[in-house]
XYZ file of C-alpha atoms in Angstrom:
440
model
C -75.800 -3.927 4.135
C -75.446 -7.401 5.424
C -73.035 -10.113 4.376
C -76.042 -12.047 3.355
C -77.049 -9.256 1.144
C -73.983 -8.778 -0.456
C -73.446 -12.269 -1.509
C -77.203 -13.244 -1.981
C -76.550 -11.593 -5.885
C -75.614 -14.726 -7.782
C -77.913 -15.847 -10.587
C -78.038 -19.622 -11.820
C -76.136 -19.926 -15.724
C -77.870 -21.942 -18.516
C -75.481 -24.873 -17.772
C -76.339 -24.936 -14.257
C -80.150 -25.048 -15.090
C -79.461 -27.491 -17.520
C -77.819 -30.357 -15.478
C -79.526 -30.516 -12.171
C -81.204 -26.950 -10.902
C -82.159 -28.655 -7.133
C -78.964 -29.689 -6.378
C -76.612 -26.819 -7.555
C -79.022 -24.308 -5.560
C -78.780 -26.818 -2.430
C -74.827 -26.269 -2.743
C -75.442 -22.398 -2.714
C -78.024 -22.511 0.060
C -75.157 -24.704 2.211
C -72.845 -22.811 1.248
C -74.690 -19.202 2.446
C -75.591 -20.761 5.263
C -71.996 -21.883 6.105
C -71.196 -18.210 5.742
C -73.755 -16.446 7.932
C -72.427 -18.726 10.238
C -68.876 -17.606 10.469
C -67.695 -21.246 8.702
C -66.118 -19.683 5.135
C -63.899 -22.614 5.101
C -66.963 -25.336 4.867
C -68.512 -22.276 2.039
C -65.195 -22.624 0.267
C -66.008 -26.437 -0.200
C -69.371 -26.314 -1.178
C -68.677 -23.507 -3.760
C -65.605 -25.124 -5.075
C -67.689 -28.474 -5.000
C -70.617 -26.067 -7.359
C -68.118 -24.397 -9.416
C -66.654 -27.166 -10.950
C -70.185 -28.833 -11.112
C -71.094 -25.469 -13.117
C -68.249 -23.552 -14.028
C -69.616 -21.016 -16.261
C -72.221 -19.433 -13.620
C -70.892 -16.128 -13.175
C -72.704 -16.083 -9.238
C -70.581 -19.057 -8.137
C -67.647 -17.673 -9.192
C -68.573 -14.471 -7.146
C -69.182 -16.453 -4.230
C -66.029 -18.418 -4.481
C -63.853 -15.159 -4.476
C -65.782 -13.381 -2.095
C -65.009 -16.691 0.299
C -61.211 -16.915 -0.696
C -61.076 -13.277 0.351
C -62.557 -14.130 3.637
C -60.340 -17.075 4.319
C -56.968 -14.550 3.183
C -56.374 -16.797 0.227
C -56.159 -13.277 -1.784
C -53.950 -14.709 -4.872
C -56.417 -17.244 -5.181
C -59.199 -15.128 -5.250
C -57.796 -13.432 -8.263
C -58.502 -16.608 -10.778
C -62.386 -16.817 -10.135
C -62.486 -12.605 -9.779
C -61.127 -12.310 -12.962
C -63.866 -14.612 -14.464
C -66.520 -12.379 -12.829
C -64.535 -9.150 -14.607
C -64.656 -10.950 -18.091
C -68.531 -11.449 -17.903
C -69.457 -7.827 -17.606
C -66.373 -5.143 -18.276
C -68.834 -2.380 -16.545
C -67.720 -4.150 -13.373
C -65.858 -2.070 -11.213
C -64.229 -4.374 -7.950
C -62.913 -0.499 -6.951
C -66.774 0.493 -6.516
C -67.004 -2.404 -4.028
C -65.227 -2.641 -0.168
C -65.247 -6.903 -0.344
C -62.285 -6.957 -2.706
C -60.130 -3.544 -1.213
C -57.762 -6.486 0.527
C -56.804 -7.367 -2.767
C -55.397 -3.637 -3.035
C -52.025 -4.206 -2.524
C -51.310 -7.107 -4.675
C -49.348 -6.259 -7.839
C -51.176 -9.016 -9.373
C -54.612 -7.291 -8.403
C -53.647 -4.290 -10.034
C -52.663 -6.054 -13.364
C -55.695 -7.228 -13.394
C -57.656 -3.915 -13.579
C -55.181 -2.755 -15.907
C -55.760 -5.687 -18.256
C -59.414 -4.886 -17.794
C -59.713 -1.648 -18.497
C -57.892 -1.942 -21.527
C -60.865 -3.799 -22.805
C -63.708 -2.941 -21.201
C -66.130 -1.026 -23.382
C -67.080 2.476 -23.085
C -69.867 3.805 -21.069
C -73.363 2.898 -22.756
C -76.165 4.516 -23.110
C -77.053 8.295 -23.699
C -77.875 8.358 -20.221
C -79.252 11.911 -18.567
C -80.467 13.466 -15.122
C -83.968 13.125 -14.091
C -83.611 15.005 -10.975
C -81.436 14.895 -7.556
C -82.919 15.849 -4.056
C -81.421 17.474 -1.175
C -81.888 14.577 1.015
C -78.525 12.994 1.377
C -80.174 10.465 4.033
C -83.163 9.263 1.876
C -81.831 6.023 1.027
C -84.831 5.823 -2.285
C -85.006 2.017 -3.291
C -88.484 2.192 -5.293
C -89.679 4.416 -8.085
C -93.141 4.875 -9.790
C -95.118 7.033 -12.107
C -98.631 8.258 -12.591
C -99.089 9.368 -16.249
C -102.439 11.263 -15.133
C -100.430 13.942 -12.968
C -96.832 13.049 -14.473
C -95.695 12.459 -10.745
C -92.863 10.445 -9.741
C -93.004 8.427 -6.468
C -90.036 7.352 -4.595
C -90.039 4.940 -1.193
C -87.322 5.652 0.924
C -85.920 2.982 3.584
C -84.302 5.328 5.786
C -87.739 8.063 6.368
C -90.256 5.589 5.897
C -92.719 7.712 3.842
C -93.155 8.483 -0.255
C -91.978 11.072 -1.735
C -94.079 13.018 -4.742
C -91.819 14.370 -7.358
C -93.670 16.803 -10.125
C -92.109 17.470 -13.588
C -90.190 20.097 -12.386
C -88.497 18.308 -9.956
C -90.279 19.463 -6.663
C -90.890 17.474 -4.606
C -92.947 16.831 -1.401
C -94.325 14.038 0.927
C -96.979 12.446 -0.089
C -97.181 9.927 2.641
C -95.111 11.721 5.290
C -92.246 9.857 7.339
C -93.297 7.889 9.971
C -96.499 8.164 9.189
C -99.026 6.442 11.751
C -102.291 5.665 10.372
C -105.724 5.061 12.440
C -109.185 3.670 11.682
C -111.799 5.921 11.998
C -113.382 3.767 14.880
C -111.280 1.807 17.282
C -108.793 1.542 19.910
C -105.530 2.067 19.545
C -104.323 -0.886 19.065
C -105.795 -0.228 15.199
C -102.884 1.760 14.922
C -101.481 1.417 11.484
C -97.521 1.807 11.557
C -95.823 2.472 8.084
C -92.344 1.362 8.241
C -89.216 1.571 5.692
C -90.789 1.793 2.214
C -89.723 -0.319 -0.269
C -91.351 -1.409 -3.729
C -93.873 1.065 -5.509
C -96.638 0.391 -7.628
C -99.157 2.628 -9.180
C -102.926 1.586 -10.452
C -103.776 4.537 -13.035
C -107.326 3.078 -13.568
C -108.355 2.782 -9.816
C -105.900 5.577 -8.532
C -104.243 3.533 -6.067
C -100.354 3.725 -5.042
C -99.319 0.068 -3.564
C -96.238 0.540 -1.089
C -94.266 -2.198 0.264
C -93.190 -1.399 3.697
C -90.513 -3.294 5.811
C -89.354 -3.619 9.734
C -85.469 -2.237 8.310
C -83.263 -1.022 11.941
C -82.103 1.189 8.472
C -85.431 3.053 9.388
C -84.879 6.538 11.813
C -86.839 5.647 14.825
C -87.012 1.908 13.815
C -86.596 0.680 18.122
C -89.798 2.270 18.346
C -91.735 1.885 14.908
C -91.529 -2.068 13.861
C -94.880 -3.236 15.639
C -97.247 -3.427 12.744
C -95.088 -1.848 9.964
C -94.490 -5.194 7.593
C -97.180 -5.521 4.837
C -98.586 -4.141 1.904
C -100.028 -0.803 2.057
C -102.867 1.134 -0.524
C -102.915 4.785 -0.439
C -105.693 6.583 -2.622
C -103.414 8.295 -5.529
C -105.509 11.562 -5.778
C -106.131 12.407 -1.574
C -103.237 10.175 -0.244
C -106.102 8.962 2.334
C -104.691 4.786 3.546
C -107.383 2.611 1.293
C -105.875 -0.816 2.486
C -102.917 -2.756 4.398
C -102.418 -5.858 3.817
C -99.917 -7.713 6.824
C -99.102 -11.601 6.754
C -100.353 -13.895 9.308
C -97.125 -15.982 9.836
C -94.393 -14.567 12.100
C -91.592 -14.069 9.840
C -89.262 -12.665 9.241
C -90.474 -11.040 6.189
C -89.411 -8.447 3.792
C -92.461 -7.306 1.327
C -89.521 -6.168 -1.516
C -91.475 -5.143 -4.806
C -94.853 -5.368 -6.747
C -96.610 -6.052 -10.121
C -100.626 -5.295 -10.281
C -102.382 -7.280 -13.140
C -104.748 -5.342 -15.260
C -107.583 -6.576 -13.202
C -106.463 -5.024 -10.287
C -104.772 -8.432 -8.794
C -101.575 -6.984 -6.443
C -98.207 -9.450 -6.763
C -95.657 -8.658 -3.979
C -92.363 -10.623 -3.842
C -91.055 -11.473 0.437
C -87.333 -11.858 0.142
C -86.961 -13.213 3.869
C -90.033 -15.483 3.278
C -88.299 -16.521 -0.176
C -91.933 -16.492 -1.313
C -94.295 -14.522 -3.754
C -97.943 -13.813 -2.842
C -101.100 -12.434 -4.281
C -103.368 -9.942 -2.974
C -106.870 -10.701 -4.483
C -109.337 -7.883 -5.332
C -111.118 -6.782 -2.604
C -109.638 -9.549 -0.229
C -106.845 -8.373 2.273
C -105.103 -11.345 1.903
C -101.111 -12.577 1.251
C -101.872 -15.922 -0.067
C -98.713 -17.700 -1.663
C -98.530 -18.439 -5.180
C -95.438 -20.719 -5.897
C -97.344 -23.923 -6.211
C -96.455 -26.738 -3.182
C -94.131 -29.624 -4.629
C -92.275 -27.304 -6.224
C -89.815 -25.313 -4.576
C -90.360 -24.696 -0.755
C -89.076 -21.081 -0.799
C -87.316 -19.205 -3.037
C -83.773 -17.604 -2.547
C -84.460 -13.748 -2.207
C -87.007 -12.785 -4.680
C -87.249 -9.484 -5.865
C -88.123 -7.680 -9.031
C -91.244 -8.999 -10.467
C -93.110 -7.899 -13.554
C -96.297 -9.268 -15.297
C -95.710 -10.845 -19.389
C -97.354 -8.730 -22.346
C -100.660 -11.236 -22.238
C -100.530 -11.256 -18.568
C -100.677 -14.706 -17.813
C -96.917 -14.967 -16.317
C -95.370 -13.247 -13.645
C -91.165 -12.643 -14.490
C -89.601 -13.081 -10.611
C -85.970 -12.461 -10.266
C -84.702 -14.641 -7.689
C -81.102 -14.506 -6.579
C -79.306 -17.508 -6.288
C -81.993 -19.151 -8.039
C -82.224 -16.860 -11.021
C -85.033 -15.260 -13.452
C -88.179 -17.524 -13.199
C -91.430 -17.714 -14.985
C -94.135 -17.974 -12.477
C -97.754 -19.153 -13.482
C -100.233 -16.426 -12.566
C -102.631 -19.183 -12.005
C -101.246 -22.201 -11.600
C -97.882 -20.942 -9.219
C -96.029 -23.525 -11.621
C -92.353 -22.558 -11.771
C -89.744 -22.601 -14.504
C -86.496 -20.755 -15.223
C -85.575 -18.465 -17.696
C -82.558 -19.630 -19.718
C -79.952 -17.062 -21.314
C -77.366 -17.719 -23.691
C -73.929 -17.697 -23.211
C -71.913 -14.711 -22.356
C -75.242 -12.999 -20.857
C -75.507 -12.658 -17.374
C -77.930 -12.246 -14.977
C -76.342 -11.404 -11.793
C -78.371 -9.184 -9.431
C -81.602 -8.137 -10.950
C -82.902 -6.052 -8.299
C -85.554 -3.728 -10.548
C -87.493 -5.318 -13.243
C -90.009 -3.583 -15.228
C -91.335 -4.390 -18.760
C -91.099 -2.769 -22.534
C -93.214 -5.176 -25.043
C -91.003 -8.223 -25.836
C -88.188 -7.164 -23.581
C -87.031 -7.082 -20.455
C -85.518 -3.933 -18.550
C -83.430 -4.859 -15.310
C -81.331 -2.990 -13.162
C -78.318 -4.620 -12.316
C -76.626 -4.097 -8.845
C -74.715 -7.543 -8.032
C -71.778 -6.381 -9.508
C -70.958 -2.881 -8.492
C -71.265 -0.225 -9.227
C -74.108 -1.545 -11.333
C -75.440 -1.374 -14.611
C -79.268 -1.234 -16.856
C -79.626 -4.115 -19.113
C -82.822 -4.710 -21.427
C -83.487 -8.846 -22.184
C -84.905 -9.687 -25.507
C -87.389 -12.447 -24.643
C -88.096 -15.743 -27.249
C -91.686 -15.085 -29.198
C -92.717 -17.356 -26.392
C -91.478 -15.375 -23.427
C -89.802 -18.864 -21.934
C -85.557 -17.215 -22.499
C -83.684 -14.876 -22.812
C -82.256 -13.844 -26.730
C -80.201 -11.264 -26.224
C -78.799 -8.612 -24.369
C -78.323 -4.928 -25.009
C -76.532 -3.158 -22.211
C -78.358 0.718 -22.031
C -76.540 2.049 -19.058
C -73.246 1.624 -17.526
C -70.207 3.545 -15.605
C -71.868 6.389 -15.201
C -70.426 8.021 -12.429
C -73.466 8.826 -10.754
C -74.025 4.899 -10.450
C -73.995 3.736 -7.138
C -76.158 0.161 -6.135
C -78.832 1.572 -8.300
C -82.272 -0.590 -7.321
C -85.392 0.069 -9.627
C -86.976 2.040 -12.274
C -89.963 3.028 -13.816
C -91.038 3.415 -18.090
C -91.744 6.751 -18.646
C -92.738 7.157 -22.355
C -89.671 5.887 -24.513
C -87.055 6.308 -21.524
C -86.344 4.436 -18.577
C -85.847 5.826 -15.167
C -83.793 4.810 -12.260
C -82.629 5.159 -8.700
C -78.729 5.409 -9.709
C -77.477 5.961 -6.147
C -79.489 3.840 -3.410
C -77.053 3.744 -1.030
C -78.078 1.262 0.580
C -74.932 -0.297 0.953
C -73.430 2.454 3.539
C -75.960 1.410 6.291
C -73.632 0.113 9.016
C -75.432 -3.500 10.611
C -76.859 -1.653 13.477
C -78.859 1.069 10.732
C -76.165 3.622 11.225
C -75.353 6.398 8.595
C -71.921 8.000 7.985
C -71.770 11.523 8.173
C -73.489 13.741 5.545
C -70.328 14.653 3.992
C -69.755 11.023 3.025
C -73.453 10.648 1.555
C -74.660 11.931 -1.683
C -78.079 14.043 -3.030
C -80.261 11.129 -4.116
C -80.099 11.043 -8.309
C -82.644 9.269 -10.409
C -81.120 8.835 -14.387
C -83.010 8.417 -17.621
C -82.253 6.662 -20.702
C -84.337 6.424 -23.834
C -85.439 2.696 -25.156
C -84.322 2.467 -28.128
């Protein structure tokens, strides 16, 4: 996983939002930048400049520490870490290779004492779903269709989905490196599926939406990115390619997750292309929906869900935060939380009524929080943590509501690819797990 990656998991705090959302997020966008381009000492001023502009957000102070680590200003980095600790005591700077410089400083080590001495216990009555014998899977999406009670996982590093029945067997429903032709045509109609991402099933039309990405994570990827980035629709019952949907601008691009409206409307979020489009009905189309004027692009969007009356999309947007997005209109607002809630890293979003259920990977080793919307759905009430320190949790990504109980990818691993889309060896890598927990 990149730098960028790591760091793009900081979500704006109420008193950010509050005072002036354009320019803090033009501070963290400077600051990023400043980064990627080997400059942490012009990050450090930026993010010192938006820390004491907003000193609660939990993300800044990430950044900040993450940057004082890079510049060897260690100490230091202990005053804004320790911050970071306090607003989530399931956070685990162990579970995480950014701060193992800190290691041998005595002061470093007081501070996880002091921590664990009151962090709270594991939540959650959390149990195994199922794990798979593919250490090298690298699962990032997870689905359900209630007809056949099958479980669908994506998988970044083989490319293809992966059926899982109640029993836990499993078998390839789209195999790897799967290469898909129309019936008439030249070659160049070839149809390329790439590193799977997001999954979405439509029970009514029996339809599986995968989100497929140009990742060097993918086995064969030198070979296999021509044609591989876009939306793909596989018929649920014969596994036969329905659709693919592939933007017309150059990129980069990475189609992340979905959400498909009741009227059979597809919603994918492109994390490169900080933008969220729609896919019509019966129109193989990307067209974007955050409304001109507004924002230009978002900062990484990822999970998305659709609100109870469907008329809102939820889009969790690092940097930038939870945002309500206008289903018709592409107007744009934030979602507010109160104070000592955080909402750092939403990777997996789905929906349970009133609530909200995210998985949390932006502080490791990650955590499953549910949101209790306002009657209106425009913040955030409350926050009931559901899973946490489990020690199968590693950079869990999404999950899927199956009955009362939530399930989730608990060990992605995502975070071992080296920047070339090297593995370590098997022995270091783990059987795949996905978890459940009930909703209470």
């Amino acid at each position: 996983m990149t730098w960028r990656l790591l760091v793009l998991c900081c979500l704006l705090s109420p008193l950010a939002r509050a005072q002036d959302l354009a320019a803090f997020e033009q501070q963290i966008r400077l600051a990023l930048g400043a980064l990627e381009g080997g400059e942490p000492k012009a990050a450090y001023e930026l993010l010192r400049s938006a820390v004491e502009y907003a000193p609660s957000d939990v993300g800044a102070q990430l950044l900040l520490a993450q940057t004082l680590v890079r510049l060897d200003r260690k100490e230091e980095a202990l005053v804004p870490l320790e911050k970071v600790m306090a607003a989530d005591p399931s956070f685990d700077p162990r579970a995480d290779p950014t701060w193992a410089p800190l290691a041998p400083l005595p002061a470093y080590q007081a501070l996880l004492n002091r921590m664990a001495q009151t962090a709270r216990p594991p939540s959650g009555r959390v149990r195994t779903a199922f794990k798979l014998p593919m250490r090298d899977l690298l699962p990032e999406g997870i689905t359900y269709d209630p007809r056949t009670n099958r479980r669908f996982l994506s998988s970044i590093r083989k490319g293809g989905v992966l059926a899982v029945d109640a029993r836990g067997r499993h078998v390839w429903f789209v195999a790897p490196h799967a290469v898909h032709h129309k019936a008439q045509g030249p070659q160049k109609d070839a149809m390329p599926l790439g590193s799977t991402i997001g999954l979405k099933v439509d029970p009514v039309r029996r339809l599986l939406w995968v989100a497929s990405h140009a990742s060097n994570a993918l086995e064969g990827a030198a070979a296999a990115k021509v044609g591989t980035e876009g939306v793909f629709v596989y018929d649920l019952d014969h596994g036969a390619l329905r659709r693919k949907v592939v933007p017309d601008t150059p990129g980069p691009h990475l189609f992340n997750d979905l959400a498909l409206a009741d009227d059979g409307t597809a919603y994918v979020t492109d994390s490169e292309a900080g933008m969220v489009y729609r896919i019509p009905v019966g129109r193989d189309v990307l067209e974007p929906l955050v409304r001109a004027g507004q924002m230009s692009r978002l900062l990484y969007p990822n999970g998305i869900v659709l609100s109870e009356d469907q008329r809102t999309l939820y889009v969790a947007a690092d940097v930038m935060g939870l945002y309500r997005l206008g289903r018709e209109s592409g107007e744009l607002a934030p979602v507010p939380a109160p104070p000592g809630v955080h909402l750092l890293g939403i990777d997996g979003l789905a929906r349970d009524g009133q609530t909200l259920v995210a998985v949390q990977n932006g502080l490791r080793p990650g955590r499953v929080a549910r949101f209790r919307l306002s009657a209106d759905g425009t913040r955030i009430m409350a926050c009931e943590v559901l899973a946490a320190q489990h020690p199968d949790v590693r950079l869990p990504t999404t999950g899927v509501i199956i009955g009362r109980e939530f399930w989730f990818i608990a060990n992605s691993q995502i975070d071992l690819v080296d920047k070339n889309g090297s593995l370590p060896p098997p022995a270091v890598l783990a059987d795949p797990v996905v978890l459940r927990v009930p909703l209470p």
